[in-house]
Each structure stands twice: as C-alpha cells, then as structure tokens.
Amino acid sequence: MASENRQSLPALGPVSSADRIDAIDTLRGVALLGILTINITAYALPFAAYFNPQAAGGATGINLVMWFFSHILFESKMMAIFSMLFGAGMILMYERAQAAGRPFGGIYYRRIWWLLVIGLLHAYVLWYGDILVTYAVCGLLLYLFRRRSPRTLIILGLLTLLFGGLLRTGSGYNFGRMQEQANKLDEKIATGYEPSAGELSFRRDWDGLKRGFAPSPEQVAEDAEKMRGDAGTVLKTNAAASVLMHTQALPFMLLWRGLSMMLLGMGLMKLGVFSAERSKRFYALWTILGFGVGLPIVAYGAFRLEAHDFDFIQNFFIDGHFNYFGSVLVAMGYVSLVMLLYKSGVLGG
C-alpha cells in the first residue's frame, strides 16, 4: 500500500513554463547581465583588478572611471541578488515538494552534490573564479533553515553578514602585522642577517599574498604568459589558483557572504518580495532607500580606496566594508526597481 501511495505521488522535476514565476526569472536575468559586467574584468585582467585598477591599465583616465562605474554600480550587488535568488529557489523547491506530498531532503541534497561536482570540474579545468563550489557548500547548510520564519531568516542572514565583515577586518589586521614583520625582516637581512628557514617561509607567504592582491607589472605579465601557454601550463596555473580560492577565499570570505545572502533570500521569498507580491509603494520605498542610502555608502568607500592608493590591507581592514555592507542595500534597490517595473508592465508583468 505504501508503495502504491508513493507511485501515485506527482514526480518532482524541472518546473514547467506554466509554473514558473516570471518576476523571479526577470530578476535572475538582470542579475546575470550585471554579473557579466564584473566577470569581463576577471576574464581579461588579473584577479586584483577587481578592487585595484593599478593591477592593469593604471588608476587614471578612462580606466579609473570604468573601475568606479563597475565598483559602485555592480561589484558585489549582482552577486548578492543571484545568491538571494539561490535561497529563494530553495524555498520554492521545498514548498513545491510539500504541496506534492513528496520528501524533499533526498532530491535537494542530490542536486547540491551534483552542483559541487560540476563546480569542482569547472574550477579546476576551466576557471578558478567559479562560484558553484561556494553555492554548493552554502547549499549544504541551507536545508537546516527551510522552516524558519522570515524574521528569523533575515536576522540570521544579517548576523552572518556581520560575522563575515568581522573576518574581513581580522584579515586586514593580520595582513598589516605580516607587512610590518616582512619589513623588519628585510631591514635585518639588509644588514647581513641570515634568516631562518621559518623566516624564509614566512617571507614567501607574504610575497605570495602581495602577488595575489597587489602584483607588480612584471608579475602580471608573467601570470598572463602562463595563461597563454600550453594546455598543461594553463591547467596547472588555474588549478593552483583554485586551491587558493577553496582553502582561503571560500572559508574566510565567500562562504559567509554567500550564506548571508541566501538566508536573506529565503526570508524575502517567504515575504513575497521576489515574486512581486508586495505593493508598488513597498517597492518604490525600497528602491529609494536602496539607491539613496546604499550608493552614497559604496561611493564613499570607493573614494577611500583611491585615497589609500587601493592598498589591499586598508581594503580588508575598513575601506572595503563600505561596499561589503552598502552593496546589500544597493542590491535591494535593484530588486525593488525590477519588481516595480515588472508590476507596472514594463518588464512583462
């Protein structure tokens, strides 16, 4: 009898066109286009060019203008939206499974594990800047919060975001200490001091850190040459960068930022924000708040970065926080603007 009941339940599979939520699809499309503007930088320039235009092209003229344009309007905003939608999608799948009377955990984790496999292949074979691994790791945790109230999810998301910001500050402090120690070691070596094996290892670590965040023109040219080499060299170079992404960037930065946005997305989905269920007044107010407050905060941080010569230590310690937190407000501004246009019929509502 139990077997017959299971067989009579509707199967869970890809959502049909009739069951899709057009407002969410529209927002996802806008976010993808915005992410493309950011990834153009990654495809053509060193990783450091994300937050330091001096890494390629120089911080002058049109190069500096385009960096400001990209940083203020798109950097971290579109990925925030896309991450929120990942959390929203999890709620949609869960509610659909509940309505169908089907167990959800098995199919959800099956999808997450396949996402992880695809992400690892993408990262180590094609591009170290892959985000799917981060999404899969975050996704492994999201299931635990599926039944939480919107209020709880939003509070948890904000607390997770704050924790990630504190980790950034701690990293900046640690980088500053490393710089001081490296400078002192260089001064001692200049007087004839023979460094120990541990000191030499530390110096290599510091040089590697600087190369990643503030490469010299010679280092940029050297890395570019590797990526233009034979297949073996390219794979080796890309894999080495992926290892750093998954052992350093993921646990200390990407995980907390991604998880915080997904939790917020789950809460906002339950409140009907992404499905255009709120009033036009609600979306208009959040459009004004998101852009009116968020953009000045982000812009102030951008000018602080320029004033500090795009120093990566200052970026992690405080200057980058203006975009780290302000981008969430700007992302909400974009979300609300898209929903407002959708409800007005401009984007197919």
mmCIF file of N, CA, C and O in Angstrom, residues 46-47 122-130 212 223 226-227 233-250 254:
data_model
loop_
_atom_site.group_PDB
_atom_site.id
_atom_site.type_symbol
_atom_site.label_atom_id
_atom_site.label_comp_id
_atom_site.label_asym_id
_atom_site.label_seq_id
_atom_site.Cartn_x
_atom_site.Cartn_y
_atom_site.Cartn_z
ATOM 1 N N PRO A 46 44.006 40.599 -14.251
ATOM 2 C CA PRO A 46 44.327 39.832 -13.040
ATOM 3 C C PRO A 46 43.209 39.948 -12.004
ATOM 4 O O PRO A 46 42.425 40.903 -12.013
ATOM 5 N N PHE A 47 43.166 38.992 -11.096
ATOM 6 C CA PHE A 47 42.162 38.986 -10.033
ATOM 7 C C PHE A 47 42.171 40.294 -9.250
ATOM 8 O O PHE A 47 41.121 40.820 -8.876
ATOM 9 N N HIS A 122 34.478 22.662 -13.105
ATOM 10 C CA HIS A 122 34.586 23.993 -13.708
ATOM 11 C C HIS A 122 35.781 24.753 -13.159
ATOM 12 O O HIS A 122 36.550 25.372 -13.902
ATOM 13 N N ALA A 123 35.953 24.692 -11.826
ATOM 14 C CA ALA A 123 37.033 25.450 -11.184
ATOM 15 C C ALA A 123 38.415 24.950 -11.602
ATOM 16 O O ALA A 123 39.300 25.742 -11.930
ATOM 17 N N TYR A 124 38.607 23.631 -11.594
ATOM 18 C CA TYR A 124 39.952 23.086 -11.806
ATOM 19 C C TYR A 124 40.287 22.821 -13.268
ATOM 20 O O TYR A 124 41.460 22.672 -13.609
ATOM 21 N N VAL A 125 39.260 22.806 -14.120
ATOM 22 C CA VAL A 125 39.528 22.558 -15.535
ATOM 23 C C VAL A 125 39.395 23.832 -16.367
ATOM 24 O O VAL A 125 40.167 24.055 -17.303
ATOM 25 N N LEU A 126 38.436 24.699 -16.004
ATOM 26 C CA LEU A 126 38.179 25.872 -16.833
ATOM 27 C C LEU A 126 38.578 27.198 -16.192
ATOM 28 O O LEU A 126 39.364 27.950 -16.757
ATOM 29 N N TRP A 127 38.025 27.499 -14.988
ATOM 30 C CA TRP A 127 38.246 28.846 -14.445
ATOM 31 C C TRP A 127 38.202 28.841 -12.924
ATOM 32 O O TRP A 127 37.229 28.413 -12.323
ATOM 33 N N TYR A 128 39.258 29.350 -12.321
ATOM 34 C CA TYR A 128 39.367 29.379 -10.862
ATOM 35 C C TYR A 128 38.311 30.280 -10.210
ATOM 36 O O TYR A 128 38.030 30.166 -9.009
ATOM 37 N N GLY A 129 37.718 31.183 -10.995
ATOM 38 C CA GLY A 129 36.726 32.104 -10.445
ATOM 39 C C GLY A 129 35.343 31.498 -10.301
ATOM 40 O O GLY A 129 34.379 32.228 -10.022
ATOM 41 N N ASP A 130 35.224 30.199 -10.440
ATOM 42 C CA ASP A 130 33.944 29.506 -10.303
ATOM 43 C C ASP A 130 33.248 29.863 -8.990
ATOM 44 O O ASP A 130 33.894 30.018 -7.944
ATOM 45 N N GLY A 212 49.044 38.161 -5.078
ATOM 46 C CA GLY A 212 47.633 37.969 -5.349
ATOM 47 C C GLY A 212 46.829 39.255 -5.298
ATOM 48 O O GLY A 212 45.924 39.465 -6.113
ATOM 49 N N ASP A 223 52.163 36.069 -15.125
ATOM 50 C CA ASP A 223 50.953 35.266 -14.970
ATOM 51 C C ASP A 223 50.167 35.194 -16.274
ATOM 52 O O ASP A 223 49.597 34.143 -16.611
ATOM 53 N N LYS A 226 51.693 32.652 -18.534
ATOM 54 C CA LYS A 226 51.354 31.279 -18.150
ATOM 55 C C LYS A 226 49.983 30.887 -18.692
ATOM 56 O O LYS A 226 49.789 29.769 -19.174
ATOM 57 N N MET A 227 49.029 31.823 -18.602
ATOM 58 C CA MET A 227 47.673 31.522 -19.058
ATOM 59 C C MET A 227 47.559 31.495 -20.582
ATOM 60 O O MET A 227 46.529 31.092 -21.120
ATOM 61 N N THR A 233 50.335 23.875 -18.845
ATOM 62 C CA THR A 233 50.694 25.052 -18.038
ATOM 63 C C THR A 233 49.452 25.799 -17.578
ATOM 64 O O THR A 233 49.348 26.222 -16.430
ATOM 65 N N VAL A 234 48.497 25.948 -18.496
ATOM 66 C CA VAL A 234 47.253 26.649 -18.155
ATOM 67 C C VAL A 234 46.493 25.891 -17.073
ATOM 68 O O VAL A 234 46.021 26.496 -16.091
ATOM 69 N N LEU A 235 46.362 24.581 -17.217
ATOM 70 C CA LEU A 235 45.650 23.782 -16.226
ATOM 71 C C LEU A 235 46.338 23.861 -14.866
ATOM 72 O O LEU A 235 45.679 23.987 -13.825
ATOM 73 N N LYS A 236 47.655 23.782 -14.854
ATOM 74 C CA LYS A 236 48.401 23.838 -13.605
ATOM 75 C C LYS A 236 48.237 25.196 -12.930
ATOM 76 O O LYS A 236 48.016 25.276 -11.709
ATOM 77 N N THR A 237 48.335 26.267 -13.703
ATOM 78 C CA THR A 237 48.190 27.612 -13.153
ATOM 79 C C THR A 237 46.781 27.832 -12.611
ATOM 80 O O THR A 237 46.594 28.370 -11.511
ATOM 81 N N ASN A 238 45.785 27.411 -13.375
ATOM 82 C CA ASN A 238 44.392 27.574 -12.962
ATOM 83 C C ASN A 238 44.079 26.741 -11.726
ATOM 84 O O ASN A 238 43.380 27.190 -10.817
ATOM 85 N N ALA A 239 44.608 25.521 -11.690
ATOM 86 C CA ALA A 239 44.365 24.643 -10.543
ATOM 87 C C ALA A 239 44.980 25.217 -9.277
ATOM 88 O O ALA A 239 44.378 25.148 -8.191
ATOM 89 N N ALA A 240 46.182 25.786 -9.399
ATOM 90 C CA ALA A 240 46.832 26.389 -8.229
ATOM 91 C C ALA A 240 45.999 27.547 -7.688
ATOM 92 O O ALA A 240 45.844 27.705 -6.470
ATOM 93 N N ALA A 241 45.437 28.347 -8.590
ATOM 94 C CA ALA A 241 44.583 29.459 -8.169
ATOM 95 C C ALA A 241 43.300 28.943 -7.525
ATOM 96 O O ALA A 241 42.796 29.519 -6.558
ATOM 97 N N SER A 242 42.767 27.839 -8.037
ATOM 98 C CA SER A 242 41.547 27.252 -7.477
ATOM 99 C C SER A 242 41.786 26.729 -6.069
ATOM 100 O O SER A 242 40.914 26.843 -5.203
ATOM 101 N N VAL A 243 42.950 26.150 -5.839
ATOM 102 C CA VAL A 243 43.287 25.673 -4.495
ATOM 103 C C VAL A 243 43.259 26.834 -3.506
ATOM 104 O O VAL A 243 42.709 26.720 -2.397
ATOM 105 N N LEU A 244 43.846 27.960 -3.890
ATOM 106 C CA LEU A 244 43.838 29.142 -3.016
ATOM 107 C C LEU A 244 42.413 29.631 -2.782
ATOM 108 O O LEU A 244 42.057 30.025 -1.661
ATOM 109 N N MET A 245 41.595 29.613 -3.822
ATOM 110 C CA MET A 245 40.207 30.050 -3.680
ATOM 111 C C MET A 245 39.462 29.174 -2.680
ATOM 112 O O MET A 245 38.701 29.676 -1.840
ATOM 113 N N HIS A 246 39.678 27.858 -2.729
ATOM 114 C CA HIS A 246 38.898 26.936 -1.912
ATOM 115 C C HIS A 246 39.457 26.753 -0.508
ATOM 116 O O HIS A 246 38.721 26.311 0.387
ATOM 117 N N THR A 247 40.726 27.072 -0.296
ATOM 118 C CA THR A 247 41.318 26.916 1.039
ATOM 119 C C THR A 247 41.430 28.234 1.795
ATOM 120 O O THR A 247 41.575 28.229 3.022
ATOM 121 N N GLN A 248 41.358 29.358 1.085
ATOM 122 C CA GLN A 248 41.500 30.653 1.754
ATOM 123 C C GLN A 248 40.287 31.550 1.529
ATOM 124 O O GLN A 248 39.634 31.978 2.484
ATOM 125 N N ALA A 249 39.968 31.837 0.272
ATOM 126 C CA ALA A 249 38.856 32.751 -0.006
ATOM 127 C C ALA A 249 37.511 32.157 0.426
ATOM 128 O O ALA A 249 36.671 32.862 0.989
ATOM 129 N N LEU A 250 37.292 30.874 0.168
ATOM 130 C CA LEU A 250 35.999 30.260 0.490
ATOM 131 C C LEU A 250 35.703 30.267 1.986
ATOM 132 O O LEU A 250 34.658 30.780 2.401
ATOM 133 N N LEU A 254 34.048 34.024 1.024
ATOM 134 C CA LEU A 254 32.942 33.664 0.143
ATOM 135 C C LEU A 254 31.817 32.942 0.872
ATOM 136 O O LEU A 254 30.634 33.188 0.601
#
